[in-house]
Short mmCIF file of C-alpha atoms in Angstrom, two decimals:
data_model
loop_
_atom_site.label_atom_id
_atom_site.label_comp_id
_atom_site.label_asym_id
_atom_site.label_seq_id
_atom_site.Cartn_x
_atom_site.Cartn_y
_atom_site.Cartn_z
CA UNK A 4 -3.88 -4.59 -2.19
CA UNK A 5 -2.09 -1.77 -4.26
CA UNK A 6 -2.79 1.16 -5.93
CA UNK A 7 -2.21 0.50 -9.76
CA UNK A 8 -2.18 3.97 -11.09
CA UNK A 9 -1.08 7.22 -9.80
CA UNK A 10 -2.45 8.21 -6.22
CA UNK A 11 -1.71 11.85 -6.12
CA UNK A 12 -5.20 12.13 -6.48
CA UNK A 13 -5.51 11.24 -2.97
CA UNK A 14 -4.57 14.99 -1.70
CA UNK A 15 -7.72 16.76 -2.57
CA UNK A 16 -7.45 20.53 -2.41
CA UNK A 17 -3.96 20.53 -2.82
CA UNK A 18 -2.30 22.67 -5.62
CA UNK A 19 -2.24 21.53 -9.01
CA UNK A 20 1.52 21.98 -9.53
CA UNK A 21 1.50 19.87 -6.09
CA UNK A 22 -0.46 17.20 -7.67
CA UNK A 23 1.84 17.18 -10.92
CA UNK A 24 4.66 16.28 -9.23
CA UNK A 25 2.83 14.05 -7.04
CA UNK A 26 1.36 11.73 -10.04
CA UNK A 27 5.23 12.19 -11.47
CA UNK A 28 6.67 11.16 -8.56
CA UNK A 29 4.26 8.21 -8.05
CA UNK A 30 4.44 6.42 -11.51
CA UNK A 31 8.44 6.56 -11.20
CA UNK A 32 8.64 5.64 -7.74
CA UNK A 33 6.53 2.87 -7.93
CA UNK A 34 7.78 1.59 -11.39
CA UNK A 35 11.97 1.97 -10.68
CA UNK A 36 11.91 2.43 -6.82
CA UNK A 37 12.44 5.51 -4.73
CA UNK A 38 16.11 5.31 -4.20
CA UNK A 39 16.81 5.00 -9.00
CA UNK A 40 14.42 8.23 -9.05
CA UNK A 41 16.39 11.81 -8.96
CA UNK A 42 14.77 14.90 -8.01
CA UNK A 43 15.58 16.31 -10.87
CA UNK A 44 14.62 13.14 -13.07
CA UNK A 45 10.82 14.16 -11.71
CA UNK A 46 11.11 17.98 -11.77
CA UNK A 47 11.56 17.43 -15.40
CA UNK A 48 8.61 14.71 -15.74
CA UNK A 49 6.57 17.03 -13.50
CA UNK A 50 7.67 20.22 -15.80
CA UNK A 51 8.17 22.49 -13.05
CA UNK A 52 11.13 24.23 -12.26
CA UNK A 53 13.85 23.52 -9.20
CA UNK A 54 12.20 26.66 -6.98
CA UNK A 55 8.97 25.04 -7.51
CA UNK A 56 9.30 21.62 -6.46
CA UNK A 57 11.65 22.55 -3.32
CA UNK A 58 9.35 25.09 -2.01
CA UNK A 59 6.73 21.78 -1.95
CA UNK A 60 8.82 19.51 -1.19
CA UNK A 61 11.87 20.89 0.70
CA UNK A 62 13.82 17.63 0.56
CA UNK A 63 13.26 14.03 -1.73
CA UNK A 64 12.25 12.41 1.47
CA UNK A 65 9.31 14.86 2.02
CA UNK A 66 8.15 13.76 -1.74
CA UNK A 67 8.84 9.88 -0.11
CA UNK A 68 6.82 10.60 2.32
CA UNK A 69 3.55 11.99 0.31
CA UNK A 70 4.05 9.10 -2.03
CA UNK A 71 3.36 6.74 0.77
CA UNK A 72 0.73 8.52 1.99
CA UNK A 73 -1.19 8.82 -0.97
CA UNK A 74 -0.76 5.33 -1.44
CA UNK A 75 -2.04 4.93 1.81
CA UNK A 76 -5.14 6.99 1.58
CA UNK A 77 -6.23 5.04 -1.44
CA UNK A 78 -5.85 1.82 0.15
CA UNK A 79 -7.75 3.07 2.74
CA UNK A 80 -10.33 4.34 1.19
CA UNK A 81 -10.66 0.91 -1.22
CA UNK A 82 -10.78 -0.98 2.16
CA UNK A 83 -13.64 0.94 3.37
CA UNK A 84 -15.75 0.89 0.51
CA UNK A 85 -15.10 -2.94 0.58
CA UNK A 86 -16.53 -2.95 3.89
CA UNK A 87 -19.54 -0.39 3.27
CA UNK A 88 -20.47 -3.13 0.60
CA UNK A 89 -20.54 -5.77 2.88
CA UNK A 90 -22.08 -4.50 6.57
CA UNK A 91 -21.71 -7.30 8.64
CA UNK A 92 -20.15 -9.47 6.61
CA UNK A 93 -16.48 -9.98 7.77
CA UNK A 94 -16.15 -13.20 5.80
CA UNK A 95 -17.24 -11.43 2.94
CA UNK A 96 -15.18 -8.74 3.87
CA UNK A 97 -12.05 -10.66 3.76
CA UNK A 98 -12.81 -12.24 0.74
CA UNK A 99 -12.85 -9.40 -1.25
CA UNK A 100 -9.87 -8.09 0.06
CA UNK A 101 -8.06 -11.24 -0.92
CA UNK A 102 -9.73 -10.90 -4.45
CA UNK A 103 -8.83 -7.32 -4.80
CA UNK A 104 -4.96 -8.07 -3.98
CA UNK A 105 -5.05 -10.66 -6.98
CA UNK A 106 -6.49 -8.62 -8.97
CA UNK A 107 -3.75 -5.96 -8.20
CA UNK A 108 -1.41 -8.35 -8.75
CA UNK A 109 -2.99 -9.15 -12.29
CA UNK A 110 -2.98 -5.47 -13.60
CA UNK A 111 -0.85 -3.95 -15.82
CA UNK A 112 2.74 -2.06 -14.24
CA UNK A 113 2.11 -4.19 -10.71
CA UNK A 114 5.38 -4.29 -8.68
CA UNK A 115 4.21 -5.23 -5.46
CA UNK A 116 3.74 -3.68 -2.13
CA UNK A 117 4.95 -0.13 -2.69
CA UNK A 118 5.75 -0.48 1.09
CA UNK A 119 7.50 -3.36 1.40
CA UNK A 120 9.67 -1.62 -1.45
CA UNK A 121 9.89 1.52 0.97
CA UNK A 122 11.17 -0.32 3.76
CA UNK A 123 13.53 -2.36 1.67
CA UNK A 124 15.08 0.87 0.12
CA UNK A 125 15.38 2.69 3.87
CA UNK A 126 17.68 0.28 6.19
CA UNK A 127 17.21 2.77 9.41
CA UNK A 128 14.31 1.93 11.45
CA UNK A 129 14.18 5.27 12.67
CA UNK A 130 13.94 6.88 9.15
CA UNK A 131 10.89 8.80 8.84
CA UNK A 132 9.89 6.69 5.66
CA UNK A 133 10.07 3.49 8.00
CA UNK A 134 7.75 4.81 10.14
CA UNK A 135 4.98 5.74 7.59
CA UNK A 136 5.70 1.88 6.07
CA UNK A 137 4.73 0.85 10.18
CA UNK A 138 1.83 2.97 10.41
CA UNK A 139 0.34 2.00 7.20
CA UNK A 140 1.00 -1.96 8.22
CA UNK A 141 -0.24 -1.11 11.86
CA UNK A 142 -3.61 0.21 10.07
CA UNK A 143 -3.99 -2.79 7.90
CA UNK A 144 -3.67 -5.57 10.83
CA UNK A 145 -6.10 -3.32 12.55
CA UNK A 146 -8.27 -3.85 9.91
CA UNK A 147 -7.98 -7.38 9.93
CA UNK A 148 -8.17 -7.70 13.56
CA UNK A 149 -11.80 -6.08 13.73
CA UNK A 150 -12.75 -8.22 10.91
CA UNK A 151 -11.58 -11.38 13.23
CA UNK A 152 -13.29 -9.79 16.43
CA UNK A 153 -16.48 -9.85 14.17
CA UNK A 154 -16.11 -13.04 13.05
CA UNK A 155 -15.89 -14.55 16.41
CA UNK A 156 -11.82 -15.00 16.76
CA UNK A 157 -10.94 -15.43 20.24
CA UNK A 158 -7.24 -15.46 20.68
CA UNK A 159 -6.35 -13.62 17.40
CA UNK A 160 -2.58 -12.64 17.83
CA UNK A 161 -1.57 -15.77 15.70
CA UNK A 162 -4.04 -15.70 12.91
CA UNK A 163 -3.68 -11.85 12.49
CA UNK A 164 0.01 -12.05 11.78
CA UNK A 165 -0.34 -15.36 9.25
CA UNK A 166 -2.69 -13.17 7.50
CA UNK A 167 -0.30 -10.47 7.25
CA UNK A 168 2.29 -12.73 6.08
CA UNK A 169 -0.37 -14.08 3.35
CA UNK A 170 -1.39 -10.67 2.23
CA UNK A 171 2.32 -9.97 1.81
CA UNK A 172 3.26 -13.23 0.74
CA UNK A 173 0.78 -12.91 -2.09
CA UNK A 174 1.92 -9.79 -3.30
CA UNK A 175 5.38 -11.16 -3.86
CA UNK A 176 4.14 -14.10 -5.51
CA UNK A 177 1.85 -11.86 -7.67
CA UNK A 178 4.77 -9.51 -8.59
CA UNK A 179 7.49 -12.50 -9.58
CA UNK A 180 4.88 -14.78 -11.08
CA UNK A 181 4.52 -12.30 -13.99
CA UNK A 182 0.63 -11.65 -13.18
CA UNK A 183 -0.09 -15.30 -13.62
CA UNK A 184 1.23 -16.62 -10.63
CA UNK A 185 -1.60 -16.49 -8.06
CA UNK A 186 -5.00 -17.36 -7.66
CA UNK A 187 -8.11 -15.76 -5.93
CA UNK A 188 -8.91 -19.13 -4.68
CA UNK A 189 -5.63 -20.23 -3.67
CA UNK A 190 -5.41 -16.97 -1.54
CA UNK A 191 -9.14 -16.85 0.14
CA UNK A 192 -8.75 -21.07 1.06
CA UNK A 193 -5.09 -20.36 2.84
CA UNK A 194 -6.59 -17.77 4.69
CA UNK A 195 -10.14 -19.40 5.78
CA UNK A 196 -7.83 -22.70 7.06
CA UNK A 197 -5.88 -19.48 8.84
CA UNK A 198 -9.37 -18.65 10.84
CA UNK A 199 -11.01 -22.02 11.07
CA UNK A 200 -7.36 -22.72 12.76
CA UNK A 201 -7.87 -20.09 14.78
CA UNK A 202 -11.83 -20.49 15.69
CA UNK A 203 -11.32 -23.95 17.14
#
């Protein structure tokens, strides 16, 4: 699953001016990557001046930073209105999720995993960009691992990282097949063989 417009939004309260760049910095970052996209490439996108964006953003990796983070808050917030939809109903749960990352994959500008593009872009493990790509993929397995608690998973260590590797596996395949190169079904039947696997 990935945001397929700008996330700013995400940071409620914050300044307008703050959100300008934000949404700037979002649609370039996502669409070119973070490391083709100059400061002053979104200062002028943003139409704010140099004083401006450094006194919110004191360095490029601070604007990294909020771009992940928005991105993370609305996936987030799409996975738990997924699961307010469907109370007790991890299956269901899970199915949607898989439906809503081809759909992603389907729309308009999709690129993939904005943090799989992080990661790729920041070598260091260390960097502080890595670590907000590890706690956003922490989150998400800890998603999925409730989800197999509820369904009944014993032993889940396996099945929770094949279904990491789907979820990212699909988003690849939906980014280089041109929107046309994965299916809902092919998705939600490799990861119910995952769990039946793993229920046995």
């Amino acid at each position: 699953m990935a945001a397929t417009g700008t996330t700013a939004r995400a940071e409620a309260g914050v300044s307008p001016v703050r959100q300008r760049i934000l949404a700037a910095a979002d649609a370039m970052f996502y669409a070119e990557g973070v490391r083709a996209v100059s400061a002053d490439r979104i200062i002028a996108a943003a139409e704010v001046s140099k004083v401006t964006f450094y006194r919110h953003f004191p360095t490029k990796d601070d604007l990294v930073l909020a771009y992940l983070r928005g991105r993370s808050d609305w996936e987030r917030a799409e996975i738990a209105r997924v699961r307010s939809d469907r109370p007790g109903d991890p299956c269901g749960t899970l199915t949607a999720v898989a439906e809503a990352i081809v759909d992603a994959s389907c729309a308009p500008g999709f690129r993939g995993c904005p943090f799989i593009h992080a990661a790729a872009e920041y070598a260091d493990p260390e960097h502080p960009v890595r670590h907000a790509v590890a706690a956003h993929r922490k989150w998400f397995a800890g998603v999925l691992d409730e989800l197999l608690v509820e369904l009944g998973v014993g032993d889940r260590s396996a099945a929770l990282e094949q279904l990491v590797v789907l979820r990212d596996g699909a988003m690849v395949q939906g980014y280089l097949g041109g929107g046309s190169g994965l299916r809902a079904d092919t998705l939600v039947a490799a990861g119910r063989a995952v769990i039946e696997v793993a229920r046995r």
